[in-house]
Amino acid sequence: AQRVTQPEKLLSVFKGAPVELKCNYSYSGSPELFWYVQYSRQRLQLLLRHISRESIKGFTADLNKGETSFHLKKPFAQEEDSAMYYCALSLNSGYSTLTFGKGTMLLVSP
Amino acid sequence: DAGVTQSPTHLIKTRGQQVTLRCSPKSGHDTVSWYQQALGQGPQFIFQYYEEEERQRGNFPDRFSGHQFPNYSSELNVNALLLGDSALYLCASSLGQSSNQPQHFGDGTRLSIL
């Protein structure tokens, strides 16, 4: 069965520091990977997905199939980046169901 | 567009009771998925409905059942409630079942079992 691991429950950085939220997955096939974010008092929303290969709010994520990782990175953290971040995968089988990690809380201090 | 809407917001039940949660998908979406999010955990997939049929199911017992109506709205039913069913229940909608279609989430229903 597929699994998503986010090893850090909490990541605390100062404003302007680089950020890397780690995500590893286990799946024998070729999944699609996503990062979802939940800001305080807001609903869970899609941040980015690997097939788009885009940068959203300064965040990027590269799928490394060799290391089965999909780490989320931002060179300079902002206070408004403070939120809960979930890595998720969808099996490339035609169905959009998601398997989520446990999430990492990012706190950016001034 | 209000996006995905769920009702009720909060619900308190006792063990052994039954509960029904409701979800209206984002306008234009036809696929509804339900997730259970326990405290401190990521959302866990329960099942997905498309064209009024359950298409995919996660590792949940038969006590969890659902329905999708012709207007694409959906219900999640849980029978014989257990303390462990206390969680946030999230509904997500998408256009079609394709894995490259992003899912849009509602605010969830917080279910507490006493």
Short mmCIF file of N, CA and C in Angstrom, two decimals, chain B residues 27-108:
data_model
loop_
_atom_site.label_atom_id
_atom_site.label_comp_id
_atom_site.label_asym_id
_atom_site.label_seq_id
_atom_site.Cartn_x
_atom_site.Cartn_y
_atom_site.Cartn_z
N SER B 27 -19.49 24.37 -7.50
CA SER B 27 -20.26 24.46 -8.74
C SER B 27 -19.45 23.93 -9.91
N GLY B 28 -20.07 23.04 -10.68
CA GLY B 28 -19.41 22.47 -11.84
C GLY B 28 -18.69 21.15 -11.57
N HIS B 29 -18.55 20.81 -10.32
CA HIS B 29 -17.88 19.54 -9.96
C HIS B 29 -18.89 18.41 -9.87
N ASP B 30 -18.45 17.19 -10.23
CA ASP B 30 -19.36 16.06 -10.24
C ASP B 30 -18.88 14.88 -9.39
N THR B 31 -17.71 15.02 -8.80
CA THR B 31 -17.13 13.92 -8.03
C THR B 31 -16.92 14.38 -6.59
N VAL B 32 -17.35 13.55 -5.66
CA VAL B 32 -17.23 13.89 -4.24
C VAL B 32 -16.46 12.79 -3.50
N SER B 33 -15.50 13.23 -2.71
CA SER B 33 -14.73 12.30 -1.87
C SER B 33 -14.88 12.70 -0.41
N TRP B 34 -14.84 11.71 0.46
CA TRP B 34 -14.93 11.96 1.90
C TRP B 34 -13.64 11.50 2.58
N TYR B 35 -13.21 12.30 3.55
CA TYR B 35 -12.00 12.00 4.30
C TYR B 35 -12.30 12.14 5.79
N GLN B 36 -11.61 11.34 6.58
CA GLN B 36 -11.67 11.46 8.04
C GLN B 36 -10.33 11.98 8.53
N GLN B 37 -10.34 13.02 9.34
CA GLN B 37 -9.10 13.56 9.88
C GLN B 37 -9.14 13.52 11.40
N ALA B 38 -8.43 12.57 11.96
CA ALA B 38 -8.31 12.50 13.42
C ALA B 38 -7.34 13.56 13.90
N LEU B 39 -7.40 13.88 15.18
CA LEU B 39 -6.55 14.93 15.74
C LEU B 39 -5.08 14.60 15.55
N GLY B 40 -4.33 15.54 14.97
CA GLY B 40 -2.90 15.34 14.78
C GLY B 40 -2.52 14.47 13.61
N GLN B 41 -3.50 14.10 12.80
CA GLN B 41 -3.25 13.24 11.64
C GLN B 41 -3.62 13.95 10.35
N GLY B 42 -3.14 13.43 9.24
CA GLY B 42 -3.59 13.92 7.96
C GLY B 42 -4.93 13.30 7.60
N PRO B 43 -5.63 13.89 6.64
CA PRO B 43 -6.90 13.30 6.21
C PRO B 43 -6.71 11.88 5.68
N GLN B 44 -7.67 11.01 5.99
CA GLN B 44 -7.63 9.62 5.52
C GLN B 44 -8.85 9.37 4.65
N PHE B 45 -8.61 8.84 3.46
CA PHE B 45 -9.65 8.65 2.47
C PHE B 45 -10.67 7.61 2.91
N ILE B 46 -11.96 7.97 2.82
CA ILE B 46 -13.05 7.03 3.16
C ILE B 46 -13.61 6.40 1.89
N PHE B 47 -14.21 7.23 1.03
CA PHE B 47 -14.70 6.76 -0.26
C PHE B 47 -14.95 7.93 -1.19
N GLN B 48 -15.18 7.57 -2.47
CA GLN B 48 -15.41 8.56 -3.51
C GLN B 48 -16.67 8.18 -4.29
N TYR B 49 -17.46 9.19 -4.63
CA TYR B 49 -18.68 8.98 -5.40
C TYR B 49 -18.61 9.73 -6.73
N TYR B 50 -19.04 9.04 -7.75
CA TYR B 50 -19.11 9.61 -9.09
C TYR B 50 -20.29 8.97 -9.79
N GLU B 51 -21.09 9.77 -10.46
CA GLU B 51 -22.30 9.28 -11.14
C GLU B 51 -23.16 8.44 -10.21
N GLU B 52 -23.28 8.93 -8.99
CA GLU B 52 -24.17 8.36 -7.96
C GLU B 52 -23.75 6.96 -7.49
N GLU B 53 -22.51 6.59 -7.79
CA GLU B 53 -22.04 5.28 -7.34
C GLU B 53 -20.73 5.42 -6.58
N GLU B 54 -20.52 4.55 -5.61
CA GLU B 54 -19.25 4.50 -4.91
C GLU B 54 -18.22 3.90 -5.85
N ARG B 55 -17.17 4.63 -6.14
CA ARG B 55 -16.19 4.20 -7.12
C ARG B 55 -14.90 3.70 -6.48
N GLN B 56 -14.52 4.30 -5.38
CA GLN B 56 -13.31 3.91 -4.67
C GLN B 56 -13.62 3.93 -3.18
N ARG B 57 -12.96 3.03 -2.44
CA ARG B 57 -13.18 2.98 -1.01
C ARG B 57 -11.87 2.77 -0.29
N GLY B 58 -11.69 3.46 0.79
CA GLY B 58 -10.51 3.29 1.62
C GLY B 58 -10.74 2.20 2.65
N ASN B 59 -9.86 2.10 3.61
CA ASN B 59 -9.89 1.03 4.60
C ASN B 59 -10.82 1.40 5.77
N PHE B 60 -12.10 1.47 5.50
CA PHE B 60 -13.09 1.79 6.52
C PHE B 60 -14.16 0.71 6.54
N PRO B 61 -14.70 0.42 7.74
CA PRO B 61 -15.70 -0.66 7.85
C PRO B 61 -17.02 -0.26 7.18
N ASP B 62 -17.88 -1.27 7.06
CA ASP B 62 -19.17 -1.07 6.40
C ASP B 62 -20.10 -0.13 7.18
N ARG B 63 -19.73 0.18 8.42
CA ARG B 63 -20.53 1.15 9.19
C ARG B 63 -20.54 2.52 8.49
N PHE B 64 -19.53 2.73 7.67
CA PHE B 64 -19.44 3.97 6.91
C PHE B 64 -20.06 3.73 5.53
N SER B 65 -21.08 4.50 5.23
CA SER B 65 -21.72 4.37 3.93
C SER B 65 -22.04 5.77 3.40
N GLY B 66 -22.36 5.82 2.13
CA GLY B 66 -22.62 7.13 1.56
C GLY B 66 -23.64 7.08 0.45
N HIS B 67 -23.85 8.26 -0.08
CA HIS B 67 -24.81 8.37 -1.18
C HIS B 67 -24.48 9.63 -1.95
N GLN B 68 -24.72 9.58 -3.26
CA GLN B 68 -24.61 10.79 -4.07
C GLN B 68 -25.92 10.99 -4.80
N PHE B 69 -26.39 12.20 -4.82
CA PHE B 69 -27.67 12.53 -5.43
C PHE B 69 -27.48 13.05 -6.86
N PRO B 70 -28.58 13.10 -7.63
CA PRO B 70 -28.45 13.57 -9.03
C PRO B 70 -27.86 14.97 -9.16
N ASN B 71 -27.98 15.80 -8.13
CA ASN B 71 -27.39 17.14 -8.20
C ASN B 71 -25.94 17.16 -7.73
N TYR B 72 -25.37 15.98 -7.57
CA TYR B 72 -23.96 15.76 -7.19
C TYR B 72 -23.68 15.94 -5.70
N SER B 73 -24.64 16.41 -4.93
CA SER B 73 -24.41 16.51 -3.49
C SER B 73 -24.29 15.11 -2.91
N SER B 74 -23.77 15.03 -1.69
CA SER B 74 -23.47 13.72 -1.13
C SER B 74 -23.74 13.69 0.36
N GLU B 75 -23.97 12.51 0.87
CA GLU B 75 -24.11 12.26 2.30
C GLU B 75 -23.14 11.18 2.74
N LEU B 76 -22.66 11.34 3.97
CA LEU B 76 -21.86 10.31 4.62
C LEU B 76 -22.66 9.84 5.82
N ASN B 77 -22.90 8.55 5.92
CA ASN B 77 -23.62 7.98 7.06
C ASN B 77 -22.68 7.08 7.86
N VAL B 78 -22.74 7.21 9.16
CA VAL B 78 -21.97 6.34 10.03
C VAL B 78 -22.93 5.73 11.05
N ASN B 79 -22.97 4.39 11.09
CA ASN B 79 -23.83 3.68 12.04
C ASN B 79 -23.04 3.19 13.24
N ALA B 80 -23.75 2.88 14.30
CA ALA B 80 -23.13 2.29 15.50
C ALA B 80 -21.87 3.03 15.88
N LEU B 81 -22.00 4.31 16.15
CA LEU B 81 -20.84 5.17 16.40
C LEU B 81 -19.98 4.66 17.56
N LEU B 82 -18.67 4.77 17.34
CA LEU B 82 -17.67 4.43 18.36
C LEU B 82 -16.94 5.69 18.78
N LEU B 83 -16.32 5.62 19.96
CA LEU B 83 -15.55 6.78 20.42
C LEU B 83 -14.48 7.17 19.40
N GLY B 84 -13.91 6.15 18.75
CA GLY B 84 -12.85 6.39 17.78
C GLY B 84 -13.30 7.07 16.50
N ASP B 85 -14.62 7.24 16.34
CA ASP B 85 -15.13 7.94 15.16
C ASP B 85 -15.07 9.45 15.33
N SER B 86 -14.72 9.89 16.52
CA SER B 86 -14.57 11.33 16.76
C SER B 86 -13.46 11.88 15.87
N ALA B 87 -13.80 12.85 15.04
CA ALA B 87 -12.83 13.36 14.06
C ALA B 87 -13.46 14.51 13.30
N LEU B 88 -12.63 15.12 12.46
CA LEU B 88 -13.13 16.10 11.48
C LEU B 88 -13.37 15.35 10.18
N TYR B 89 -14.56 15.48 9.64
CA TYR B 89 -14.89 14.81 8.39
C TYR B 89 -14.91 15.84 7.27
N LEU B 90 -14.04 15.61 6.30
CA LEU B 90 -13.87 16.54 5.19
C LEU B 90 -14.49 15.98 3.92
N CYS B 91 -15.12 16.87 3.20
CA CYS B 91 -15.64 16.55 1.88
C CYS B 91 -14.79 17.28 0.86
N ALA B 92 -14.49 16.64 -0.24
CA ALA B 92 -13.74 17.26 -1.32
C ALA B 92 -14.43 16.98 -2.64
N SER B 93 -14.43 17.95 -3.52
CA SER B 93 -15.04 17.73 -4.83
C SER B 93 -14.03 18.01 -5.93
N SER B 94 -14.28 17.41 -7.06
CA SER B 94 -13.43 17.61 -8.23
C SER B 94 -14.27 17.41 -9.49
N LEU B 95 -13.69 17.79 -10.61
CA LEU B 95 -14.36 17.58 -11.89
C LEU B 95 -13.85 16.28 -12.47
N GLY B 96 -14.66 15.26 -12.45
CA GLY B 96 -14.25 13.96 -12.93
C GLY B 96 -13.35 13.25 -11.94
N GLN B 97 -12.99 12.05 -12.28
CA GLN B 97 -12.22 11.20 -11.36
C GLN B 97 -10.73 11.22 -11.65
N SER B 98 -10.33 11.92 -12.69
CA SER B 98 -8.94 11.87 -13.09
C SER B 98 -8.01 12.31 -11.96
N SER B 99 -6.88 11.61 -11.85
CA SER B 99 -5.95 11.91 -10.76
C SER B 99 -5.27 13.25 -10.94
N ASN B 100 -5.34 13.85 -12.12
CA ASN B 100 -4.71 15.16 -12.28
C ASN B 100 -5.68 16.31 -12.04
N GLN B 101 -6.88 15.99 -11.59
CA GLN B 101 -7.84 17.04 -11.25
C GLN B 101 -7.70 17.39 -9.78
N PRO B 102 -7.41 18.66 -9.46
CA PRO B 102 -7.25 19.03 -8.06
C PRO B 102 -8.56 18.89 -7.29
N GLN B 103 -8.45 18.53 -6.03
CA GLN B 103 -9.62 18.41 -5.18
C GLN B 103 -9.78 19.68 -4.35
N HIS B 104 -11.02 20.12 -4.23
CA HIS B 104 -11.36 21.30 -3.45
C HIS B 104 -12.07 20.84 -2.18
N PHE B 105 -11.58 21.31 -1.05
CA PHE B 105 -12.09 20.83 0.24
C PHE B 105 -13.07 21.82 0.87
N GLY B 106 -13.99 21.25 1.65
CA GLY B 106 -14.87 22.05 2.48
C GLY B 106 -14.23 22.31 3.83
N ASP B 107 -14.96 23.00 4.70
CA ASP B 107 -14.45 23.31 6.03
C ASP B 107 -14.54 22.13 6.98
N GLY B 108 -15.34 21.15 6.63
CA GLY B 108 -15.44 19.97 7.47
C GLY B 108 -16.57 20.01 8.47
#
